[in-house]
Amino acid sequence: MPERCTLNAERCLAILLSGRGSNFLAIADAIDAGKIPEARIAVVISNLADAPGLDAARARGLTALAIEARGRKRVEHDEEIVAALQAHRVDLVCLAGYMRLLSPGFVQAFPHRILNIHPSLLPAFPGLDAQQQAFDYGVQVTGCTVHFVDEQLDHGPIILQRSVPVLPTDDAHSLAARILEQEHLAYPEAIARVLSGKYEIVQRRYCPKS
Ligand code: GRF
């Protein structure tokens, strides 16, 4: 992890989202509960001005920015986001339902400092509708993955996974709801792991250090 960014020694998180923001809220609640020590959310950013997660951020008194992507080149849009992240002295970027691929320049601006959560046990079922993909495939266990973001889709080193059984009574909707419960536990825990600095990445492997 990089140098601490603020005078009061807190680590500054940014949340990027495009939708309802339930993972954002789980992270914010975990910080409030002291489960992610010395962290604060410096800014919440969405590519969609009407994302409910932005309203939820404002309701919590957080800085919430809409940086609209529509009609703009990806690189140009990402440059504006990177500038906003740097202006808020962000240490760690957390993608939480952010429905945009990041350009290489964005990833390179925050090496090993961008996390994503994906609702499957990667590398199975990357991309959209992962819960539906898993259900349709007929797997008996699926789950969620928090990983570092690299330049490929749903691909970087895995920090933490939680498994979820597929029940005989499930449909894709009920399965997604149970995966989401696990996401809300996994993401704060993964952030705390990364902020602790007690790990190294060996090739692709997350290796805890005591
Ligand atoms: C989650 O399922 C997450 O895994 C995926 O997008 C969804 C976002 O949900 N990347 P929410 O906006 O955090 O409720």
PDB file of N, CA and C and ligand atoms in Angstrom, residues 15-26 53 95-99 116-120 127 130-131 143-145 154 176 179-180 183-184 187, ligand 1:
ATOM      1  N   ILE A  15     -15.032   4.955  -3.862  1.00  0.00           N
ATOM      2  CA  ILE A  15     -15.963   3.935  -4.351  1.00  0.00           C
ATOM      3  C   ILE A  15     -16.438   4.375  -5.726  1.00  0.00           C
ATOM      4  N   LEU A  16     -16.347   3.476  -6.685  1.00  0.00           N
ATOM      5  CA  LEU A  16     -16.912   3.734  -8.017  1.00  0.00           C
ATOM      6  C   LEU A  16     -18.090   2.795  -8.220  1.00  0.00           C
ATOM      7  N   LEU A  17     -19.221   3.338  -8.580  1.00  0.00           N
ATOM      8  CA  LEU A  17     -20.421   2.512  -8.723  1.00  0.00           C
ATOM      9  C   LEU A  17     -21.274   3.020  -9.880  1.00  0.00           C
ATOM     10  N   SER A  18     -22.176   2.138 -10.316  1.00  0.00           N
ATOM     11  CA  SER A  18     -23.103   2.515 -11.390  1.00  0.00           C
ATOM     12  C   SER A  18     -24.552   2.261 -11.008  1.00  0.00           C
ATOM     13  N   GLY A  19     -24.784   1.658  -9.833  1.00  0.00           N
ATOM     14  CA  GLY A  19     -26.147   1.221  -9.538  1.00  0.00           C
ATOM     15  C   GLY A  19     -26.591   1.508  -8.124  1.00  0.00           C
ATOM     16  N   ARG A  20     -27.208   0.478  -7.515  1.00  0.00           N
ATOM     17  CA  ARG A  20     -27.883   0.692  -6.222  1.00  0.00           C
ATOM     18  C   ARG A  20     -26.905   0.944  -5.087  1.00  0.00           C
ATOM     19  N   GLY A  21     -25.717   0.353  -5.165  1.00  0.00           N
ATOM     20  CA  GLY A  21     -24.698   0.671  -4.170  1.00  0.00           C
ATOM     21  C   GLY A  21     -24.778  -0.101  -2.873  1.00  0.00           C
ATOM     22  N   SER A  22     -25.321  -1.330  -2.913  1.00  0.00           N
ATOM     23  CA  SER A  22     -25.400  -2.066  -1.644  1.00  0.00           C
ATOM     24  C   SER A  22     -24.008  -2.454  -1.136  1.00  0.00           C
ATOM     25  N   ASN A  23     -23.075  -2.741  -2.035  1.00  0.00           N
ATOM     26  CA  ASN A  23     -21.710  -3.027  -1.560  1.00  0.00           C
ATOM     27  C   ASN A  23     -21.055  -1.778  -0.981  1.00  0.00           C
ATOM     28  N   PHE A  24     -21.292  -0.645  -1.620  1.00  0.00           N
ATOM     29  CA  PHE A  24     -20.803   0.619  -1.046  1.00  0.00           C
ATOM     30  C   PHE A  24     -21.313   0.785   0.389  1.00  0.00           C
ATOM     31  N   LEU A  25     -22.623   0.546   0.584  1.00  0.00           N
ATOM     32  CA  LEU A  25     -23.193   0.733   1.923  1.00  0.00           C
ATOM     33  C   LEU A  25     -22.598  -0.262   2.925  1.00  0.00           C
ATOM     34  N   ALA A  26     -22.347  -1.492   2.457  1.00  0.00           N
ATOM     35  CA  ALA A  26     -21.728  -2.475   3.358  1.00  0.00           C
ATOM     36  C   ALA A  26     -20.325  -2.018   3.772  1.00  0.00           C
ATOM     37  N   GLY A  53     -26.873   4.744  -5.833  1.00  0.00           N
ATOM     38  CA  GLY A  53     -25.746   4.746  -4.900  1.00  0.00           C
ATOM     39  C   GLY A  53     -25.199   6.136  -4.630  1.00  0.00           C
ATOM     40  N   LEU A  95     -14.101  -0.724  -6.800  1.00  0.00           N
ATOM     41  CA  LEU A  95     -15.189  -0.808  -7.774  1.00  0.00           C
ATOM     42  C   LEU A  95     -16.305  -1.614  -7.135  1.00  0.00           C
ATOM     43  N   ALA A  96     -17.494  -1.052  -7.103  1.00  0.00           N
ATOM     44  CA  ALA A  96     -18.618  -1.708  -6.437  1.00  0.00           C
ATOM     45  C   ALA A  96     -19.835  -1.604  -7.362  1.00  0.00           C
ATOM     46  N   GLY A  97     -19.889  -2.544  -8.306  1.00  0.00           N
ATOM     47  CA  GLY A  97     -20.950  -2.467  -9.301  1.00  0.00           C
ATOM     48  C   GLY A  97     -20.705  -1.346 -10.294  1.00  0.00           C
ATOM     49  N   TYR A  98     -19.441  -1.129 -10.633  1.00  0.00           N
ATOM     50  CA  TYR A  98     -19.078  -0.088 -11.606  1.00  0.00           C
ATOM     51  C   TYR A  98     -19.035  -0.760 -12.971  1.00  0.00           C
ATOM     52  N   MET A  99     -19.985  -0.397 -13.817  1.00  0.00           N
ATOM     53  CA  MET A  99     -20.219  -1.159 -15.045  1.00  0.00           C
ATOM     54  C   MET A  99     -19.435  -0.590 -16.227  1.00  0.00           C
ATOM     55  N   ASN A 116     -12.022  -4.975  -7.087  1.00  0.00           N
ATOM     56  CA  ASN A 116     -13.348  -5.194  -7.660  1.00  0.00           C
ATOM     57  C   ASN A 116     -13.975  -6.379  -6.949  1.00  0.00           C
ATOM     58  N   ILE A 117     -15.312  -6.383  -6.914  1.00  0.00           N
ATOM     59  CA  ILE A 117     -16.029  -7.567  -6.437  1.00  0.00           C
ATOM     60  C   ILE A 117     -16.841  -8.114  -7.584  1.00  0.00           C
ATOM     61  N   HIS A 118     -16.806  -9.451  -7.692  1.00  0.00           N
ATOM     62  CA  HIS A 118     -17.516 -10.116  -8.789  1.00  0.00           C
ATOM     63  C   HIS A 118     -18.357 -11.250  -8.196  1.00  0.00           C
ATOM     64  N   PRO A 119     -19.603 -11.397  -8.658  1.00  0.00           N
ATOM     65  CA  PRO A 119     -20.499 -12.374  -8.028  1.00  0.00           C
ATOM     66  C   PRO A 119     -20.374 -13.788  -8.587  1.00  0.00           C
ATOM     67  N   SER A 120     -19.160 -14.307  -8.642  1.00  0.00           N
ATOM     68  CA  SER A 120     -18.927 -15.728  -8.932  1.00  0.00           C
ATOM     69  C   SER A 120     -17.566 -16.079  -8.355  1.00  0.00           C
ATOM     70  N   GLY A 127     -17.610 -11.561 -16.416  1.00  0.00           N
ATOM     71  CA  GLY A 127     -18.510 -10.767 -17.253  1.00  0.00           C
ATOM     72  C   GLY A 127     -19.879 -10.578 -16.627  1.00  0.00           C
ATOM     73  N   ALA A 130     -23.235 -12.963 -13.914  1.00  0.00           N
ATOM     74  CA  ALA A 130     -22.463 -14.123 -13.447  1.00  0.00           C
ATOM     75  C   ALA A 130     -23.344 -15.100 -12.666  1.00  0.00           C
ATOM     76  N   GLN A 131     -24.300 -14.575 -11.899  1.00  0.00           N
ATOM     77  CA  GLN A 131     -25.153 -15.471 -11.115  1.00  0.00           C
ATOM     78  C   GLN A 131     -26.026 -16.316 -12.039  1.00  0.00           C
ATOM     79  N   GLY A 143     -20.331 -18.322  -5.716  1.00  0.00           N
ATOM     80  CA  GLY A 143     -19.933 -17.433  -4.632  1.00  0.00           C
ATOM     81  C   GLY A 143     -19.540 -16.068  -5.137  1.00  0.00           C
ATOM     82  N   CYS A 144     -18.569 -15.462  -4.481  1.00  0.00           N
ATOM     83  CA  CYS A 144     -18.123 -14.137  -4.894  1.00  0.00           C
ATOM     84  C   CYS A 144     -16.604 -14.050  -4.714  1.00  0.00           C
ATOM     85  N   THR A 145     -16.034 -13.102  -5.426  1.00  0.00           N
ATOM     86  CA  THR A 145     -14.573 -12.938  -5.449  1.00  0.00           C
ATOM     87  C   THR A 145     -14.240 -11.461  -5.335  1.00  0.00           C
ATOM     88  N   ASP A 154     -12.200  -8.955 -15.047  1.00  0.00           N
ATOM     89  CA  ASP A 154     -12.410  -9.887 -13.922  1.00  0.00           C
ATOM     90  C   ASP A 154     -11.240 -10.861 -13.790  1.00  0.00           C
ATOM     91  N   ALA A 176     -28.688 -15.122  -6.480  1.00  0.00           N
ATOM     92  CA  ALA A 176     -27.999 -13.820  -6.485  1.00  0.00           C
ATOM     93  C   ALA A 176     -28.147 -13.121  -5.133  1.00  0.00           C
ATOM     94  N   ILE A 179     -25.761 -14.732  -2.735  1.00  0.00           N
ATOM     95  CA  ILE A 179     -24.383 -14.318  -3.053  1.00  0.00           C
ATOM     96  C   ILE A 179     -24.151 -12.897  -2.549  1.00  0.00           C
ATOM     97  N   LEU A 180     -25.137 -12.028  -2.742  1.00  0.00           N
ATOM     98  CA  LEU A 180     -24.974 -10.624  -2.332  1.00  0.00           C
ATOM     99  C   LEU A 180     -24.721 -10.517  -0.825  1.00  0.00           C
ATOM    100  N   GLU A 183     -21.206 -11.124  -0.453  1.00  0.00           N
ATOM    101  CA  GLU A 183     -20.412  -9.986  -0.964  1.00  0.00           C
ATOM    102  C   GLU A 183     -20.246  -8.932   0.117  1.00  0.00           C
ATOM    103  N   HIS A 184     -21.334  -8.687   0.840  1.00  0.00           N
ATOM    104  CA  HIS A 184     -21.316  -7.617   1.835  1.00  0.00           C
ATOM    105  C   HIS A 184     -20.368  -7.931   2.998  1.00  0.00           C
ATOM    106  N   TYR A 187     -16.346  -7.984   0.916  1.00  0.00           N
ATOM    107  CA  TYR A 187     -15.660  -6.770   0.439  1.00  0.00           C
ATOM    108  C   TYR A 187     -14.988  -6.006   1.585  1.00  0.00           C
TER     109      TYR A 187
HETATM  110  C1  GRF B   1     -22.701  -6.885  -7.259  1.00  0.00           C
HETATM  111  O1  GRF B   1     -23.318  -8.121  -7.488  1.00  0.00           O
HETATM  112  C2  GRF B   1     -21.244  -6.959  -7.586  1.00  0.00           C
HETATM  113  O2  GRF B   1     -20.681  -8.213  -7.340  1.00  0.00           O
HETATM  114  C3  GRF B   1     -21.235  -6.678  -9.068  1.00  0.00           C
HETATM  115  O3  GRF B   1     -22.210  -5.699  -9.253  1.00  0.00           O
HETATM  116  C4  GRF B   1     -23.190  -5.817  -8.222  1.00  0.00           C
HETATM  117  C5  GRF B   1     -23.300  -4.470  -7.571  1.00  0.00           C
HETATM  118  O4  GRF B   1     -24.329  -4.440  -6.629  1.00  0.00           O
HETATM  119  N1  GRF B   1     -19.925  -6.270  -9.513  1.00  0.00           N
HETATM  120  P1  GRF B   1     -24.488  -3.204  -5.648  1.00  0.00           P
HETATM  121  O5  GRF B   1     -24.679  -1.965  -6.533  1.00  0.00           O
HETATM  122  O6  GRF B   1     -23.250  -3.120  -4.823  1.00  0.00           O
HETATM  123  O7  GRF B   1     -25.713  -3.505  -4.848  1.00  0.00           O
END
